[in-house]
Coordinates of C-alpha atoms in Angstrom, one line a residue:
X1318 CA 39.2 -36.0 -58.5
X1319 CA 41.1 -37.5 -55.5
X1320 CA 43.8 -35.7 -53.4
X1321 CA 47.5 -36.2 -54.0
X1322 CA 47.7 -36.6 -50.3
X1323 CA 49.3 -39.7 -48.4
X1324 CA 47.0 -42.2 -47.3
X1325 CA 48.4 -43.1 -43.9
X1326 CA 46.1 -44.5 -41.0
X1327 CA 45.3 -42.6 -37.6
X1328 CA 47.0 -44.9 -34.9
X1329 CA 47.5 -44.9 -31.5
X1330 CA 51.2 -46.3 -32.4
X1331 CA 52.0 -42.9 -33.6
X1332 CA 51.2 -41.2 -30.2
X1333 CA 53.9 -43.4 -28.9
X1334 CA 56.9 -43.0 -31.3
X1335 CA 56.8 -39.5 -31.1
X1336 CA 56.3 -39.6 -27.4
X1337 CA 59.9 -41.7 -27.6
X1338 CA 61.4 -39.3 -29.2
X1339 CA 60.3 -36.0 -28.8
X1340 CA 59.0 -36.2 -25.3
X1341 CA 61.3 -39.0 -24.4
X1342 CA 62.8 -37.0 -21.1
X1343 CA 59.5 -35.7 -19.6
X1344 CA 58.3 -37.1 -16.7
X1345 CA 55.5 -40.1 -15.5
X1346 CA 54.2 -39.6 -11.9
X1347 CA 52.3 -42.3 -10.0
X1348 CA 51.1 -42.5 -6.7
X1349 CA 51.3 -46.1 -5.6
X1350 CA 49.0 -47.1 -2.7
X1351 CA 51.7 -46.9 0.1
X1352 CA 51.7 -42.8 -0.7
X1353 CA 55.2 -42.8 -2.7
X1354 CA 55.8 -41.9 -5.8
X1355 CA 56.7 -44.0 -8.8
X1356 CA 58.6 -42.1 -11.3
X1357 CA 59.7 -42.5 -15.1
X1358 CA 59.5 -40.9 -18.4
X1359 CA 57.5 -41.1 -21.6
X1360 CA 61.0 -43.4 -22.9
X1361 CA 60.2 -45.8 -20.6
X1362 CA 56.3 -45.9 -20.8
X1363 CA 57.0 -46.6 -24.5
X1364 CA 59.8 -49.0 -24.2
X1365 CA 57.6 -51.0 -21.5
X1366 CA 54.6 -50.6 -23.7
X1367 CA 56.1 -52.7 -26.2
X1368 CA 58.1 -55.0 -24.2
X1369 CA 54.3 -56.0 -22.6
X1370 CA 52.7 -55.8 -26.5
X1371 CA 55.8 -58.7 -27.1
X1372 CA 54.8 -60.8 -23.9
X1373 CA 50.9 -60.9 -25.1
X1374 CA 51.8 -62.0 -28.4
X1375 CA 54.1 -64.5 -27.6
X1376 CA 51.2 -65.4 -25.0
X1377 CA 48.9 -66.1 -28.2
X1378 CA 46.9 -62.9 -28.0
X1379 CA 45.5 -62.0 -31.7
X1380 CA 44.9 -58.6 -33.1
X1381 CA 41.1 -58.0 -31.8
X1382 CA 41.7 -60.3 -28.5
X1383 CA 40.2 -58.5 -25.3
X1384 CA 42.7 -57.8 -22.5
X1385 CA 41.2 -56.0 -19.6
X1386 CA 42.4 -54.2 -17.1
X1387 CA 41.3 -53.9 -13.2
X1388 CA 43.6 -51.2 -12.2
X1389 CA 43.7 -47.6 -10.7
X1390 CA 45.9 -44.9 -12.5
X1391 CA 49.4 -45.7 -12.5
X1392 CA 52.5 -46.1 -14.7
X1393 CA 51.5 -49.5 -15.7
X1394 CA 47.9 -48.5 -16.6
X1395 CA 49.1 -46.6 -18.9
X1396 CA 51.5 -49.0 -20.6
X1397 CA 48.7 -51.0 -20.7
X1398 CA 46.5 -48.0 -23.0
X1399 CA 49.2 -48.3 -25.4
X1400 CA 51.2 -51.7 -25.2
X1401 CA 47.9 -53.6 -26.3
X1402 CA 46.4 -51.5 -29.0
X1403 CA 50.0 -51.8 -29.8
X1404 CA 50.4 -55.5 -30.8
X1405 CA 46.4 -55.6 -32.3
X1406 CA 44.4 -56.1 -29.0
X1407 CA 41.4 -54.1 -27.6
X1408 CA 42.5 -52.4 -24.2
X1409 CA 39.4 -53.4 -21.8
X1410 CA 38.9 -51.0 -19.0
X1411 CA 36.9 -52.5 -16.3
X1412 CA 35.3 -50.3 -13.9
X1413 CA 36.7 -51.8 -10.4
X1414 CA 33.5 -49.9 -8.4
X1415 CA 31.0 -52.1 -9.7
X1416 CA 29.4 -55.1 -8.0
X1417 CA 32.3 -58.5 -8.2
X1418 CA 28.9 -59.9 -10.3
X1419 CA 28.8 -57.2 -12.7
X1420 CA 32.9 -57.1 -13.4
X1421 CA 32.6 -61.0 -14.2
X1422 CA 29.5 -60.5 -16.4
X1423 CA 31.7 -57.6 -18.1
X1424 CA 34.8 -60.0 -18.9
X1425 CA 32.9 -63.4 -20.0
X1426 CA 30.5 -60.7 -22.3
X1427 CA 33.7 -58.9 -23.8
X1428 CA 35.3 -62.5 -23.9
X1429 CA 38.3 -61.4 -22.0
X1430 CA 41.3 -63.5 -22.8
X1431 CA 43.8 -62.0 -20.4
X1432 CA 43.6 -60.2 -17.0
X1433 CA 45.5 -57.6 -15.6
X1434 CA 45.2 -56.8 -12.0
X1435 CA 46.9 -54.5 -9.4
X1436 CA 47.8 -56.1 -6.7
X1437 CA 45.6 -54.1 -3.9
X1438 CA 42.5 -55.4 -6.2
X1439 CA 43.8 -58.8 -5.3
X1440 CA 40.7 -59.4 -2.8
X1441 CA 38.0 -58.5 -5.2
X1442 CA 39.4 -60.4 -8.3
X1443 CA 39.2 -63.3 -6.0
X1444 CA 35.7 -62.5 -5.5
X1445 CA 34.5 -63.2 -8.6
X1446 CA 38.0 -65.2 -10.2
X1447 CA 35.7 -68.3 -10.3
X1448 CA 33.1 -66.8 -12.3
X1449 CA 34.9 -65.5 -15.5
X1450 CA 37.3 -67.6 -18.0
X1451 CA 39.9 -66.0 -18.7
X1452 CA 43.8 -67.7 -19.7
X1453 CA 45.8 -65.9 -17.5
X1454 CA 45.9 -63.2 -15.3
X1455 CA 48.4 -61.0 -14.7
X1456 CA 49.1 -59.3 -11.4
X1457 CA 51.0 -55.4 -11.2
X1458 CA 52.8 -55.7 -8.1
X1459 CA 52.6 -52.0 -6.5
X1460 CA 52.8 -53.0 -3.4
X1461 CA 56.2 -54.6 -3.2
X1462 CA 54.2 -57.8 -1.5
X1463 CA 55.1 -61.3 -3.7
X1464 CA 52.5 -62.1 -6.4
X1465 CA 50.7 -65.4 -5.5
X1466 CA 52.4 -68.3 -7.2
X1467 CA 49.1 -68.9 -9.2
X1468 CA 49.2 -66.1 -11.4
X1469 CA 51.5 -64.1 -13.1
X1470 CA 53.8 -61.2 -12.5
X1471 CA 54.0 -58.2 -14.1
X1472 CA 57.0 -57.2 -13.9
X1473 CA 58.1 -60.7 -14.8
X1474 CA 56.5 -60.9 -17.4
X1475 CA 57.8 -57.7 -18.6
X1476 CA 61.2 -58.3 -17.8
X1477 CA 60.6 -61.9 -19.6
X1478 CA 59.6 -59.7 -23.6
X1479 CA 61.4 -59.6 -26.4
X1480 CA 62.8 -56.0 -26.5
X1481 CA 62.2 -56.0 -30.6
X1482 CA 58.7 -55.8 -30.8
X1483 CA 57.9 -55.2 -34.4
X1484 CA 54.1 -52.8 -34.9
X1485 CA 51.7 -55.2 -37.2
X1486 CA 50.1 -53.6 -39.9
X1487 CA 46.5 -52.7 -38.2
X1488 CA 43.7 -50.3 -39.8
X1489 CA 42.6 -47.4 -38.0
X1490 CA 38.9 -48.7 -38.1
X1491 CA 40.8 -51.2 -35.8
X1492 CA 39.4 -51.1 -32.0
X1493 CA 42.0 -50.3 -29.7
X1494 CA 39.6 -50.2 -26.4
X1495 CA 36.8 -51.1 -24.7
X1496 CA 34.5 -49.7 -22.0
X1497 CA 31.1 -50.8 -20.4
X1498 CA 28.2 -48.2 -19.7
X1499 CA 27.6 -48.7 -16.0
X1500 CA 24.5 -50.3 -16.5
X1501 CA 21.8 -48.6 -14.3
X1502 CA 18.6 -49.4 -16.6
X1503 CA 19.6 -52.8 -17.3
X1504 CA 22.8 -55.2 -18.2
X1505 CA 26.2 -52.8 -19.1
X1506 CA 26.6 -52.4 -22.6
X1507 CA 30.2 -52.3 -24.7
X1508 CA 31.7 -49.9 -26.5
X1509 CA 34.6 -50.1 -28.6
X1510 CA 36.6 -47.2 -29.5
X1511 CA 38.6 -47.4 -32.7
X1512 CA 42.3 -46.0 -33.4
X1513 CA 40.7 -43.4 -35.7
X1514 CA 38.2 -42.1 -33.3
X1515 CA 40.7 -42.6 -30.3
X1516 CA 43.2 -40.1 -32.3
X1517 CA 40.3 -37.6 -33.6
X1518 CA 39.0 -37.4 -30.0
X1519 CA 42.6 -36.4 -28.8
X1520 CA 43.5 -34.0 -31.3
X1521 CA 39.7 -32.0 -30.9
X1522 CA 40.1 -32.2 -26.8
X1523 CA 43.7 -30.7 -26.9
X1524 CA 42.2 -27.4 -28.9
X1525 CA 42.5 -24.1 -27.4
X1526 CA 38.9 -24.3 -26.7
X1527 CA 38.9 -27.2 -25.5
X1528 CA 41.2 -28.8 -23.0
X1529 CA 44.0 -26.8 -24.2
X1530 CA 46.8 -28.9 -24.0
X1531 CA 50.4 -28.9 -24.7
X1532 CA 54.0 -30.1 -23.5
X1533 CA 54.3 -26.9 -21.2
X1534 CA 50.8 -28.6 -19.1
X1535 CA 51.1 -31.0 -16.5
X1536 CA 48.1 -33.1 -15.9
X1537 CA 46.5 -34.8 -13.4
X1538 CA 43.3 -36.9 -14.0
X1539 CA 41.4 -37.7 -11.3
X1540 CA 38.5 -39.1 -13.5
X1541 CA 39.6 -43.0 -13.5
X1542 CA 41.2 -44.9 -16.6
X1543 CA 38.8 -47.3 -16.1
X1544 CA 36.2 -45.3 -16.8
X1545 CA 35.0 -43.5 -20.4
X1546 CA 39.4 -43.8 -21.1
X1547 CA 40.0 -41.2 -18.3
X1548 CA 38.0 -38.9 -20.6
X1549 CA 41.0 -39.5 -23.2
X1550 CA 43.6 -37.4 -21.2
X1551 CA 45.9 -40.2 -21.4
X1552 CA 46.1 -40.3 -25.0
X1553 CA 45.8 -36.7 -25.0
X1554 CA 48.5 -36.0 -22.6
X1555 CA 50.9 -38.7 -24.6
X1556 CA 49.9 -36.9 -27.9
X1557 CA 50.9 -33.3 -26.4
X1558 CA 53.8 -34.5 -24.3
X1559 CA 52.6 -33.1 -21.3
X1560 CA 54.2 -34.7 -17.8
X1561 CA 51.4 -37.0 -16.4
X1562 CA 50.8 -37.4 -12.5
X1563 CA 48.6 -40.5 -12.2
X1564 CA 47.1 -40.3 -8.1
X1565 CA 46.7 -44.0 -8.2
X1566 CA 43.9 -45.1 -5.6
X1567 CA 44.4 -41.9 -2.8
X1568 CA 41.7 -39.5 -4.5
X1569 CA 40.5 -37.9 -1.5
X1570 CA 40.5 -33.9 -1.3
X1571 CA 43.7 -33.3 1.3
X1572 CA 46.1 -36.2 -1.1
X1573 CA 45.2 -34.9 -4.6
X1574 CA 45.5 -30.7 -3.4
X1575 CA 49.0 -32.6 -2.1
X1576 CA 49.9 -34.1 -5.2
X1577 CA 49.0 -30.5 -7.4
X1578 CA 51.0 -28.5 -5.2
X1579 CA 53.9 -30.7 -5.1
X1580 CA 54.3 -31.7 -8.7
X1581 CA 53.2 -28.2 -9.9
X1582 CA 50.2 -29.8 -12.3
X1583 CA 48.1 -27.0 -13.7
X1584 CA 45.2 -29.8 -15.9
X1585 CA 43.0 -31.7 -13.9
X1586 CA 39.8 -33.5 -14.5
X1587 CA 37.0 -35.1 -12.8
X1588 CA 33.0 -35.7 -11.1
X1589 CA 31.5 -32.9 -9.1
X1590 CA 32.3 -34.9 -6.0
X1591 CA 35.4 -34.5 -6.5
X1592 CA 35.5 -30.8 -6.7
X1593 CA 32.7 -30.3 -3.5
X1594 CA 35.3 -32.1 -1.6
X1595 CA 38.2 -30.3 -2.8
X1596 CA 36.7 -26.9 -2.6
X1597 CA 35.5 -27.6 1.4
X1598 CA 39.1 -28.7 1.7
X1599 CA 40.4 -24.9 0.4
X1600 CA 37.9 -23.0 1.8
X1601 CA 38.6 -25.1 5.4
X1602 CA 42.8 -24.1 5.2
X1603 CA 42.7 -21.5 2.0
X1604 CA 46.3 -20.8 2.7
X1605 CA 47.6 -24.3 3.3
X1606 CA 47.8 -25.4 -0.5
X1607 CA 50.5 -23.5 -3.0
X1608 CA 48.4 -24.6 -6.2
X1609 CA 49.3 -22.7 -9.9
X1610 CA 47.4 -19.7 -10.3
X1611 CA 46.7 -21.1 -14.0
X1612 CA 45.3 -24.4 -12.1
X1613 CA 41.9 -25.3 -14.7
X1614 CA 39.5 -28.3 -13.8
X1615 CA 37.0 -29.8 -15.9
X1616 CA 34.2 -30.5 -14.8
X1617 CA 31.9 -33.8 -16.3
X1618 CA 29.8 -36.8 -15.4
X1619 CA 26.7 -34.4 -14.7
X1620 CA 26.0 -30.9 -14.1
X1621 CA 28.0 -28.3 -11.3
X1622 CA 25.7 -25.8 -10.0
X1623 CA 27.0 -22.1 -10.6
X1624 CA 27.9 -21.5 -7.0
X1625 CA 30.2 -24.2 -7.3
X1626 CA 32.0 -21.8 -9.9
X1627 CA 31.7 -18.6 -8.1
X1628 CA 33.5 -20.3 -5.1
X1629 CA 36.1 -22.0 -6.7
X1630 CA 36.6 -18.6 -8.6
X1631 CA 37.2 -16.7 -5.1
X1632 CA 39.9 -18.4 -5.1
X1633 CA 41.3 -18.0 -7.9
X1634 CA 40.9 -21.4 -9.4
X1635 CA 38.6 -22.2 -13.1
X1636 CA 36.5 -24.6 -13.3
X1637 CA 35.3 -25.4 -16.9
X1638 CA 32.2 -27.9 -17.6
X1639 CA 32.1 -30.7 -20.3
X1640 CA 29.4 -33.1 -21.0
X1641 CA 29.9 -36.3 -22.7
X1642 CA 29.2 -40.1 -21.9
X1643 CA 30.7 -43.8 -22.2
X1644 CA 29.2 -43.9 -25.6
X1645 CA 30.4 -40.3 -27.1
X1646 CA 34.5 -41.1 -26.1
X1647 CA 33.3 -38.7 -24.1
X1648 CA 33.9 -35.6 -25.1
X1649 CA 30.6 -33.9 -26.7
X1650 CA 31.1 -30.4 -25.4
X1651 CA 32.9 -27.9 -23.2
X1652 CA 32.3 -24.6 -22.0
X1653 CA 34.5 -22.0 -22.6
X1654 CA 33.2 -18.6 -23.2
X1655 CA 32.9 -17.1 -26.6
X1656 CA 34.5 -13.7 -27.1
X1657 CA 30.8 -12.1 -26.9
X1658 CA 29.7 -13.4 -24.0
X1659 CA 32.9 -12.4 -22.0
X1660 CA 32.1 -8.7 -22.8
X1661 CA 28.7 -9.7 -20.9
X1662 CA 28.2 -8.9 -17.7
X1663 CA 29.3 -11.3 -14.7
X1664 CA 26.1 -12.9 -14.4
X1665 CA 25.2 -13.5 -17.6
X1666 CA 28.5 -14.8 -17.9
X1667 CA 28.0 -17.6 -15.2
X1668 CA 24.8 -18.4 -16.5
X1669 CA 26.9 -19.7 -19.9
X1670 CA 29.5 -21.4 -17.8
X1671 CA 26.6 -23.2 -15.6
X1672 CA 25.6 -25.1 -18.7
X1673 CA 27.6 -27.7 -20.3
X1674 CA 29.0 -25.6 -23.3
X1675 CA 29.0 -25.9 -27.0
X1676 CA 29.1 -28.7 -29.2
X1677 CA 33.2 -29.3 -30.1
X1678 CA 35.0 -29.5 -33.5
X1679 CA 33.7 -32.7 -36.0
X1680 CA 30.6 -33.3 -33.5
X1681 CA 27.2 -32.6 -33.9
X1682 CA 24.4 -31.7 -31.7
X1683 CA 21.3 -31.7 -32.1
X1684 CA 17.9 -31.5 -29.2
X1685 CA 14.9 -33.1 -30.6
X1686 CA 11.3 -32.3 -28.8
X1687 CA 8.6 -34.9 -27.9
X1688 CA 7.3 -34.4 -31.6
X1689 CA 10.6 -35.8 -33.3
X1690 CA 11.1 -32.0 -34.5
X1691 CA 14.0 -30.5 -33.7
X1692 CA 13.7 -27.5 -31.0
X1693 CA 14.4 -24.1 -32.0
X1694 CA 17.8 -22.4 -30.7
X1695 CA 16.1 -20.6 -28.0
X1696 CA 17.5 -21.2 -24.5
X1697 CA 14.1 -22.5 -23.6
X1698 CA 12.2 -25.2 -25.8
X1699 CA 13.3 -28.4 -24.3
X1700 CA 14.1 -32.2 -26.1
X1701 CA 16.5 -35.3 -25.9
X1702 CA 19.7 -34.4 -26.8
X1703 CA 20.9 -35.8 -30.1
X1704 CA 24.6 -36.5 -31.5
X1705 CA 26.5 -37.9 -34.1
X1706 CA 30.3 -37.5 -35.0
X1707 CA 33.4 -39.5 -35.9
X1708 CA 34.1 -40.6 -32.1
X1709 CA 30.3 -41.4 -31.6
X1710 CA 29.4 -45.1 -30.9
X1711 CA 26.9 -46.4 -33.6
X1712 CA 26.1 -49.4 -31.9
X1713 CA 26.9 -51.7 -28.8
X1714 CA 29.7 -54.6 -28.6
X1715 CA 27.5 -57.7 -29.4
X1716 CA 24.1 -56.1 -29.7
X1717 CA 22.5 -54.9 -33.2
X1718 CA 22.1 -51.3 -33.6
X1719 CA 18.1 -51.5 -33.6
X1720 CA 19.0 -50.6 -30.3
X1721 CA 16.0 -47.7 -29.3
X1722 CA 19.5 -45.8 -28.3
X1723 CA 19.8 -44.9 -31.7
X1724 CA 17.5 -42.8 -34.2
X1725 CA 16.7 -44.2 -37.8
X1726 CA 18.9 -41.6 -39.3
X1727 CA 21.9 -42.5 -37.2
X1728 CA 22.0 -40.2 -34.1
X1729 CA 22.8 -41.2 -30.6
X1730 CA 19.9 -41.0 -28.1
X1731 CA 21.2 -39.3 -24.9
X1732 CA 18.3 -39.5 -23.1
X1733 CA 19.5 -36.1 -21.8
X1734 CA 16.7 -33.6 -21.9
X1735 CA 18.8 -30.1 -22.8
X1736 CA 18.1 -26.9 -24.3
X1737 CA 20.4 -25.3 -26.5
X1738 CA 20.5 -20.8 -26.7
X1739 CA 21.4 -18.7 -30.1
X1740 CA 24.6 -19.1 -28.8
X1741 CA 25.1 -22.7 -29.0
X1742 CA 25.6 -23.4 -25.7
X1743 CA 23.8 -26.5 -24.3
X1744 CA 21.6 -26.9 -20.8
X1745 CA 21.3 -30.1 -19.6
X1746 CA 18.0 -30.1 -17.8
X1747 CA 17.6 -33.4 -16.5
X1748 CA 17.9 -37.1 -17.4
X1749 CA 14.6 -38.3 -19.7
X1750 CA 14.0 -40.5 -16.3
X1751 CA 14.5 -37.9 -13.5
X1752 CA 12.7 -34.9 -14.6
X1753 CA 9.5 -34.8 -12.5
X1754 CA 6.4 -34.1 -14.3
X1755 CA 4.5 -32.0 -12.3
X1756 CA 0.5 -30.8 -13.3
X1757 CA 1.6 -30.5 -16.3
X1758 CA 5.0 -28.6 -15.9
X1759 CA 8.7 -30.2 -16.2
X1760 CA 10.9 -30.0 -13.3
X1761 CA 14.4 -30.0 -13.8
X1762 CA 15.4 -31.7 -11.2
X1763 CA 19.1 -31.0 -12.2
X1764 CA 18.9 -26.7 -11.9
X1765 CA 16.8 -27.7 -8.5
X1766 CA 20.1 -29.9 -7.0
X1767 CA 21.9 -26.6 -8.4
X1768 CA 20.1 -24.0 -6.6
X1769 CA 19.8 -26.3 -3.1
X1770 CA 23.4 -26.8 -3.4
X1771 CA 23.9 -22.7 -3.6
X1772 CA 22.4 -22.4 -0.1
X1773 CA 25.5 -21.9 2.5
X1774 CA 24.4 -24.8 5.2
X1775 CA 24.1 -27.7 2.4
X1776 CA 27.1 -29.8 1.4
X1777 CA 25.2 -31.8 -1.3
X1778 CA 21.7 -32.5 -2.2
X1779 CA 19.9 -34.9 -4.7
X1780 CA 16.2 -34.4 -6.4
X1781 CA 14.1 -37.3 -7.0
X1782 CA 10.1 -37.4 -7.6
X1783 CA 7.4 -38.4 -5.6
X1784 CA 4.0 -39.5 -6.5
X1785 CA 0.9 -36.7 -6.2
X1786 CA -2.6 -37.5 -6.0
X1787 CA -3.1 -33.7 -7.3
X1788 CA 0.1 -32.7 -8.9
X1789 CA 1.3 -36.5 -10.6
X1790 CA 5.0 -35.8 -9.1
X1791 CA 6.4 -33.4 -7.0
X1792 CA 10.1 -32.6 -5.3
X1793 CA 11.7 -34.6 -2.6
X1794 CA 14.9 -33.0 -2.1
X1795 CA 17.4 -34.9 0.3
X1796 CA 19.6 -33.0 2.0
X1797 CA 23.4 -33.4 2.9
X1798 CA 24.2 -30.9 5.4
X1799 CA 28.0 -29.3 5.4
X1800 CA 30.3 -30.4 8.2
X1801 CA 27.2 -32.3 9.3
X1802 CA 25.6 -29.9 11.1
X1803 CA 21.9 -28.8 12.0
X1804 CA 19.8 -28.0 9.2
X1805 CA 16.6 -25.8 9.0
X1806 CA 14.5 -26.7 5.8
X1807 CA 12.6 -23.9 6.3
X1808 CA 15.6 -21.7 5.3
X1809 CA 15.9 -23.6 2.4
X1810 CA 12.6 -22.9 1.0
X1811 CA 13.0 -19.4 1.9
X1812 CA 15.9 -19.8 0.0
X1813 CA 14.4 -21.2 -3.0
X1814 CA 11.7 -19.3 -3.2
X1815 CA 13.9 -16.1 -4.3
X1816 CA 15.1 -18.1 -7.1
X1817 CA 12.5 -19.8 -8.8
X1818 CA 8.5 -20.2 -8.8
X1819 CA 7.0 -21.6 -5.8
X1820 CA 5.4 -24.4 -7.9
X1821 CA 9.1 -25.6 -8.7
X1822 CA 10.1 -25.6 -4.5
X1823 CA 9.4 -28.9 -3.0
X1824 CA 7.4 -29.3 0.3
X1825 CA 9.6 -32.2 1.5
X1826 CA 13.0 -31.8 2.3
X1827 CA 14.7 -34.6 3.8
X1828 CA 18.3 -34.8 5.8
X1829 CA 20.4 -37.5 4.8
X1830 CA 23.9 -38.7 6.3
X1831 CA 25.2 -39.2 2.4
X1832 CA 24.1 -39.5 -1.1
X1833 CA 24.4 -42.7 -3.1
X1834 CA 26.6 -42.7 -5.6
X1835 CA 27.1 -44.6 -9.0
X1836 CA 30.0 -47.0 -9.7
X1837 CA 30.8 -43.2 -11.7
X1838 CA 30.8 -41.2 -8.9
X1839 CA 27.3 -39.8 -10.0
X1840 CA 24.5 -39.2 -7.6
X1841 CA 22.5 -42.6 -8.1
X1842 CA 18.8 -41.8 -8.2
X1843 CA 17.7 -45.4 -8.3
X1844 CA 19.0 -46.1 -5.1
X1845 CA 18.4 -42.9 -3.7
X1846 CA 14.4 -43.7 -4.5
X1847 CA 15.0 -47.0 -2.9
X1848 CA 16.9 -45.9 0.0
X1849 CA 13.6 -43.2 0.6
X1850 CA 11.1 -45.7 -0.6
X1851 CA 9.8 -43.9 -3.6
X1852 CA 9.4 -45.3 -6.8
X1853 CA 9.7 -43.4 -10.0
X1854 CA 5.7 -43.6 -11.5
X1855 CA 5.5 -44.7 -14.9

């Protein structure tokens, strides 16, 4: 027997009518890279939206065409998130921190017909402009500066559209966007995210339990739209009509805790960097920054160590982890507390907010031990973390899906080792590559950065394995101190060895200036071990 329901498809193009008309007067924030702000409304996001969907079809852009983007978050980004998925084509976020080799390898593999560039990012498109074939670029003017006569202006070419851009008829198993994994095991690997799974990731991540979004929010992602769709807050934010404050390329602690206070945003998002810097910033000047006592962050990209929490907490701030990744859309989980555990006790309470949460609505989780078996719900037995769901890649852009990242039943392979508790709630342990393997015993060498990072004189610290005649692996911790000041590693092992087995507390602790990071933000282990000469065995 089938429903007498109406068979309409989940688009993106939906997000923007109603944005037109029922959010039309709320307001569009950017931060352009000379500091001022750029302001306009969901009306004339949507109005420009269409106006550049017109210009790329009159430009011969067909539905499933790639057009990427080489931007920071701004207005025009996010025309571009809607204006191509629009007219048919496949928004293609490329991540601007990678190497000018990697970006043209990206484009010529997504087969990138059209460009567009801000301006600032002139000097690295020309870095690698001979190296990809694209038709035309397209250049967002931010700076005011004229756009080189050899490429095109956005503006221009905006102002150039037909103003009656008429929606095609597109299915929701459409793709409406592209992203890259960032490639740190091998040659980046697409992903294309479909209308359907674009819309069901919005409407689950602006749940009560989840991001908690609506039209009375105003939100601020710092986590780039070149990267995993900004964790979907753009489409999320559109959906809810919440006012959007887009920082543009200024995303250091003192600019962003300047842009919260003065457009009075209360949803932000982003890396643990982010937050370590922010938090030195408001402990440094607690009283400088009027922020919203309802201010909420969400934590992803890897795990924040509880004392992170407890600080931001003191001042009066949430911090709320999430877990996901370039293939999952991203969102997998988030941790909010269930009604139980709040009548806990404060630390037990922590404990549950230190891990990355419970699976969310229409996803499924499961961790699967080195046998294949699945692990029992115990808060202890350890395995790769397993998902499947509606927003869940099942394969890579150009690449069959034999791929070892997926299981013969049709689960995605994290390669996140985890354990999950009776209550649901997930503990990612370590990466399948970083845990260290010592006589016999796993190291989480994730809840060891955790516990470093809780000792007063450290700033940031990274784990990585060395090799053991006796053990097989043990510790190296590196070391950033705070405010780059001396450091005793003998308090830190003092440290550690209240808070865990001395087996678990590495014997060499090394200081470091910085920690490399990922074209993410992420700690980057690989050059980490290279930087430190150590080679991950096996």
């Amino acid at each position: 027997m089938l429903s007498t329901m109406m068979d309409r498809p989940l688009l993106l193009d939906t997000f923007m009518e109603r944005a037109a008309t029922e959010f039309g007067e709320i307001g569009i924030v950017s931060r352009r890279p000379d500091k001022t702000l750029h302001r306009h409304t969901y009306a004339d996001m949507v109005a420009r939206a269409k106006r550049l969907a017109a210009a790329l079809v009159d430009l011969g852009i067909a539905p499933g065409d790639r057009v990427a983007t080489l931007s920071w978050n701004h207005y025009a980004h996010l025309e571009a998130y809607f204006g191509i998925p629009a007219m048919g084509g496949v928004c293609h976020m490329v991540n601007i921190r990678l190497a000018p080799e990697d970006i043209a390898w990206i484009i010529n593999h997504a087969g990138d017909r059209v460009l567009i560039v801000d301006d600032v990012l002139l000097p690295l498109y020309r870095r690698f402009a001979d190296a990809i074939d694209v038709e035309r670029v397209i250049v967002v003017p931010l700076t005011g500066e004229p756009v080189p006569d050899d490429l095109a202006d956005y503006e221009r070419v905006l102002a150039q559209a037909r103003d009656d851009f008429v929606y095609p008829e597109k299915s929701e198993y459409d793709a409406c966007g592209m992203c890259y994994t960032s490639g740190t095991t091998g040659r980046p690997k697409g992903v294309t995210y479909s209308h359907r799974s674009t819309v069901l990731h919005a409407l689950t991540g602006s749940l009560p339990d989840n991001l908690n979004l609506s039209y009375n929010d105003t939100v601020l992602p710092v986590v780039p739209m070149f990267h995993v769709n900004a964790w979907g807050l753009p489409y999320m934010a559109t959906m809810t009509g919440a006012k959007q404050v887009l920082p543009g390329p200024h995303l250091d602690a003192e600019s962003l805790l300047d842009l919260y206070a003065a457009e009075n945003v209360n949803v932000s998002a982003g890396v643990p960097t982010i937050w370590m810097g922010i938090l030195n910033a408001l402990d440094a000047e607690p009283e400088r920054w009027a922020l919203r006592a309802d201010l909420r962050m969400t934590v992803g990209g890897s795990a924040a160590p509880e004392s992170m929490l407890r600080r931001f907490d003191a001042h009066g701030l949430t911090v709320i982890q999430a877990w996901g990744m370039t293939e999952t859309s991203p969102m997998g989980t988030t941790g909010r507390l269930k009604p139980a555990i709040r009548a806990m006790d404060s630390d037990t309470q922590y404990a549950k907010r230190a891990t990355v949460g419970t699976s969310v609505p229409l996803v499924d989780i499961r961790i699967v031990d080195a046998d294949g078996q699945v692990a029992s719900r115990d808060g202890e037995s350890m395995g790769e973390l397993q998902i499947r769901g509606p927003w869940i890649a099942g394969g890579y852009y150009g690449l069959d899906n034999s791929d070892d990242n997926f299981t013969a039943d049709g689960w995605l392979r994290t390669g996140d080792i985890a354990t999950m508790d009776g209550d649901g709630y997930i503990d990612i342990t370590d990466r399948t590559k970083d845990v260290i393997k010592s006589g016999g015993e796993w190291i989480s060498s994730v809840h060891l950065e955790n516990e470093i990072m809780g000792h007063p004189d450290v700033a940031e610290a990274a784990v990585i394995a060395r090799a053991d005649e006796r053990w097989g692996e043990r510790p190296l911790a590196a070391v950033v101190p705070r405010d780059g000041g001396e450091f005793d590693p003998g308090s830190l092992r003092a440290f550690l060895l209240e808070r865990m087995p001395k087996w678990m507390v590495p014997e060499d602790i090394v200081v470091v200036a910085a920690i490399p990071r990922t074209a993410t933000g992420k700690f980057s282990k690989r050059d980490l071990r290279a930087q430190l000469g150590h080679a991950k065995p096996g």
